[in-house]
Amino acid sequence: MARTVFHEEFCKGCGLCIEACPKKILAFAEHRLNHKGYQAVDCLRPEECTGCAICARTCPDVVIDVYREAGQAEGS
Amino acid sequence: MEEKLVFSRPEALTDMPTHYCPGCHHGIIHRLVAEVIDELGVRENTVGVASVGCSILAYDYFNVDMVGALHGRAPAVATGVKRGRPDSVVFTYQGDGDLAAIGTAEIIHAAARGENFTVVFVNNAIYGMTGGQMAPTTLDGQRTQTSPAGRDPHLAGHPLRMSELIATLSGPSFVTRTAVNTPARINQTRKAIKKAFELQLAGRGLGFVEVLSTCPTNWGLGAVESGQWVDSHMIPYYPLGVFKED
């Protein structure tokens, strides 16, 4: 089990994380904007997240923190 | 459930949101430099030199000592900082409108002298901050504000390949070109930046890391399409790889 935390106020809605996610579980939030007016991003199926952190490494604005269960190998 | 934080903002970046446009690769490259500084444990000992261009505000974003240099003069300033404080870790962070245009003399001679600092050269084939004018790195046929019909090599010559040029000199210890438009390339770029910093720590001379970047706003493309444009247009002219390694 892994978990992502979006520091949404840093987000500029570029969507690179959505494109990069290998599980395709990220999407723009339909009805939520941040204070800059950009569309926020949600993890649609958090239970499928492997904690690979590819979204976080692709994000130009360091929006995403990634947590992984202790002992869990990368991407599993 | 016990969990651990496996990815978060590096200590060598401040908490300030950047002014870069959505999808601009500057943010990724900033983060990679910051991660390397953290990994090497040199944050308290690092001096960065910012260029003029979009990355001029880098001093607000890097949590290290920073100097703002005049346009193109970052390698000259870095030379002074490194020679004056040889124990510090010094890097310049320059765009193509800075390094490959007004600053060509400075980078060539700093490289020829084999100055012992690290150059991070961000090439997005256009002048970003001033509104999308043709740069020396603009591709043949590329439309910009000052080449609305596409760059004409009969008028403007062909774009400069800085890495290849720098690699002909005997001073630099490491010259490479990478990109950050895929996760694998992001990792390769971090390794290249780390290697350049390590060579500096070993006193081996100038490390030059050219990173192909995007300018979604001035290219007139979306963030994802800009990444694809790096593949379709930039890499064919600016091949990735290591051009010099001592």
PDB file of N, CA and C in Angstrom, chain A residues 31-55:
ATOM      1  N   HIS A  31     -14.215  19.444 -10.034  1.00  0.00           N
ATOM      2  CA  HIS A  31     -14.823  20.658  -9.476  1.00  0.00           C
ATOM      3  C   HIS A  31     -13.962  21.316  -8.414  1.00  0.00           C
ATOM      4  N   ARG A  32     -12.637  21.276  -8.608  1.00  0.00           N
ATOM      5  CA  ARG A  32     -11.797  21.896  -7.580  1.00  0.00           C
ATOM      6  C   ARG A  32     -10.630  22.629  -8.226  1.00  0.00           C
ATOM      7  N   LEU A  33     -10.488  23.903  -7.896  1.00  0.00           N
ATOM      8  CA  LEU A  33      -9.365  24.705  -8.379  1.00  0.00           C
ATOM      9  C   LEU A  33      -8.507  25.093  -7.183  1.00  0.00           C
ATOM     10  N   ASN A  34      -7.200  25.322  -7.429  1.00  0.00           N
ATOM     11  CA  ASN A  34      -6.388  25.844  -6.331  1.00  0.00           C
ATOM     12  C   ASN A  34      -6.466  27.374  -6.343  1.00  0.00           C
ATOM     13  N   HIS A  35      -5.740  28.016  -5.434  1.00  0.00           N
ATOM     14  CA  HIS A  35      -5.928  29.469  -5.302  1.00  0.00           C
ATOM     15  C   HIS A  35      -5.430  30.230  -6.518  1.00  0.00           C
ATOM     16  N   LYS A  36      -4.584  29.587  -7.344  1.00  0.00           N
ATOM     17  CA  LYS A  36      -4.153  30.251  -8.585  1.00  0.00           C
ATOM     18  C   LYS A  36      -5.177  30.054  -9.689  1.00  0.00           C
ATOM     19  N   GLY A  37      -6.140  29.179  -9.459  1.00  0.00           N
ATOM     20  CA  GLY A  37      -7.164  28.927 -10.470  1.00  0.00           C
ATOM     21  C   GLY A  37      -6.857  27.744 -11.360  1.00  0.00           C
ATOM     22  N   TYR A  38      -5.825  26.980 -10.999  1.00  0.00           N
ATOM     23  CA  TYR A  38      -5.520  25.785 -11.790  1.00  0.00           C
ATOM     24  C   TYR A  38      -6.328  24.596 -11.281  1.00  0.00           C
ATOM     25  N   GLN A  39      -6.660  23.703 -12.224  1.00  0.00           N
ATOM     26  CA  GLN A  39      -7.379  22.496 -11.850  1.00  0.00           C
ATOM     27  C   GLN A  39      -6.481  21.583 -11.021  1.00  0.00           C
ATOM     28  N   ALA A  40      -6.967  21.156  -9.887  1.00  0.00           N
ATOM     29  CA  ALA A  40      -6.191  20.261  -9.025  1.00  0.00           C
ATOM     30  C   ALA A  40      -6.215  18.847  -9.597  1.00  0.00           C
ATOM     31  N   VAL A  41      -5.329  17.996  -9.055  1.00  0.00           N
ATOM     32  CA  VAL A  41      -5.238  16.602  -9.508  1.00  0.00           C
ATOM     33  C   VAL A  41      -5.620  15.676  -8.361  1.00  0.00           C
ATOM     34  N   ASP A  42      -6.389  14.645  -8.673  1.00  0.00           N
ATOM     35  CA  ASP A  42      -6.796  13.642  -7.685  1.00  0.00           C
ATOM     36  C   ASP A  42      -6.258  12.277  -8.073  1.00  0.00           C
ATOM     37  N   CYS A  43      -6.009  11.453  -7.072  1.00  0.00           N
ATOM     38  CA  CYS A  43      -5.733  10.041  -7.313  1.00  0.00           C
ATOM     39  C   CYS A  43      -7.071   9.309  -7.257  1.00  0.00           C
ATOM     40  N   LEU A  44      -7.497   8.763  -8.401  1.00  0.00           N
ATOM     41  CA  LEU A  44      -8.840   8.185  -8.502  1.00  0.00           C
ATOM     42  C   LEU A  44      -8.949   6.855  -7.761  1.00  0.00           C
ATOM     43  N   ARG A  45      -7.894   6.026  -7.861  1.00  0.00           N
ATOM     44  CA  ARG A  45      -7.954   4.701  -7.216  1.00  0.00           C
ATOM     45  C   ARG A  45      -6.703   4.508  -6.366  1.00  0.00           C
ATOM     46  N   PRO A  46      -6.689   5.132  -5.185  1.00  0.00           N
ATOM     47  CA  PRO A  46      -5.478   5.119  -4.356  1.00  0.00           C
ATOM     48  C   PRO A  46      -5.010   3.704  -4.007  1.00  0.00           C
ATOM     49  N   GLU A  47      -5.924   2.763  -3.992  1.00  0.00           N
ATOM     50  CA  GLU A  47      -5.526   1.390  -3.625  1.00  0.00           C
ATOM     51  C   GLU A  47      -4.626   0.776  -4.695  1.00  0.00           C
ATOM     52  N   GLU A  48      -4.631   1.334  -5.921  1.00  0.00           N
ATOM     53  CA  GLU A  48      -3.780   0.788  -6.988  1.00  0.00           C
ATOM     54  C   GLU A  48      -2.388   1.423  -7.019  1.00  0.00           C
ATOM     55  N   CYS A  49      -2.176   2.460  -6.211  1.00  0.00           N
ATOM     56  CA  CYS A  49      -0.890   3.172  -6.228  1.00  0.00           C
ATOM     57  C   CYS A  49       0.209   2.255  -5.695  1.00  0.00           C
ATOM     58  N   THR A  50       1.317   2.177  -6.458  1.00  0.00           N
ATOM     59  CA  THR A  50       2.429   1.318  -6.043  1.00  0.00           C
ATOM     60  C   THR A  50       3.535   2.120  -5.353  1.00  0.00           C
ATOM     61  N   GLY A  51       3.397   3.433  -5.329  1.00  0.00           N
ATOM     62  CA  GLY A  51       4.448   4.244  -4.703  1.00  0.00           C
ATOM     63  C   GLY A  51       5.693   4.348  -5.540  1.00  0.00           C
ATOM     64  N   CYS A  52       5.559   4.206  -6.867  1.00  0.00           N
ATOM     65  CA  CYS A  52       6.740   4.264  -7.740  1.00  0.00           C
ATOM     66  C   CYS A  52       7.326   5.673  -7.801  1.00  0.00           C
ATOM     67  N   ALA A  53       6.494   6.677  -7.476  1.00  0.00           N
ATOM     68  CA  ALA A  53       6.926   8.087  -7.421  1.00  0.00           C
ATOM     69  C   ALA A  53       7.255   8.686  -8.787  1.00  0.00           C
ATOM     70  N   ILE A  54       6.839   8.018  -9.864  1.00  0.00           N
ATOM     71  CA  ILE A  54       7.106   8.573 -11.201  1.00  0.00           C
ATOM     72  C   ILE A  54       6.336   9.893 -11.382  1.00  0.00           C
ATOM     73  N   CYS A  55       5.124   9.976 -10.836  1.00  0.00           N
ATOM     74  CA  CYS A  55       4.355  11.229 -10.900  1.00  0.00           C
ATOM     75  C   CYS A  55       5.152  12.352 -10.240  1.00  0.00           C
TER      76      CYS A  55
END
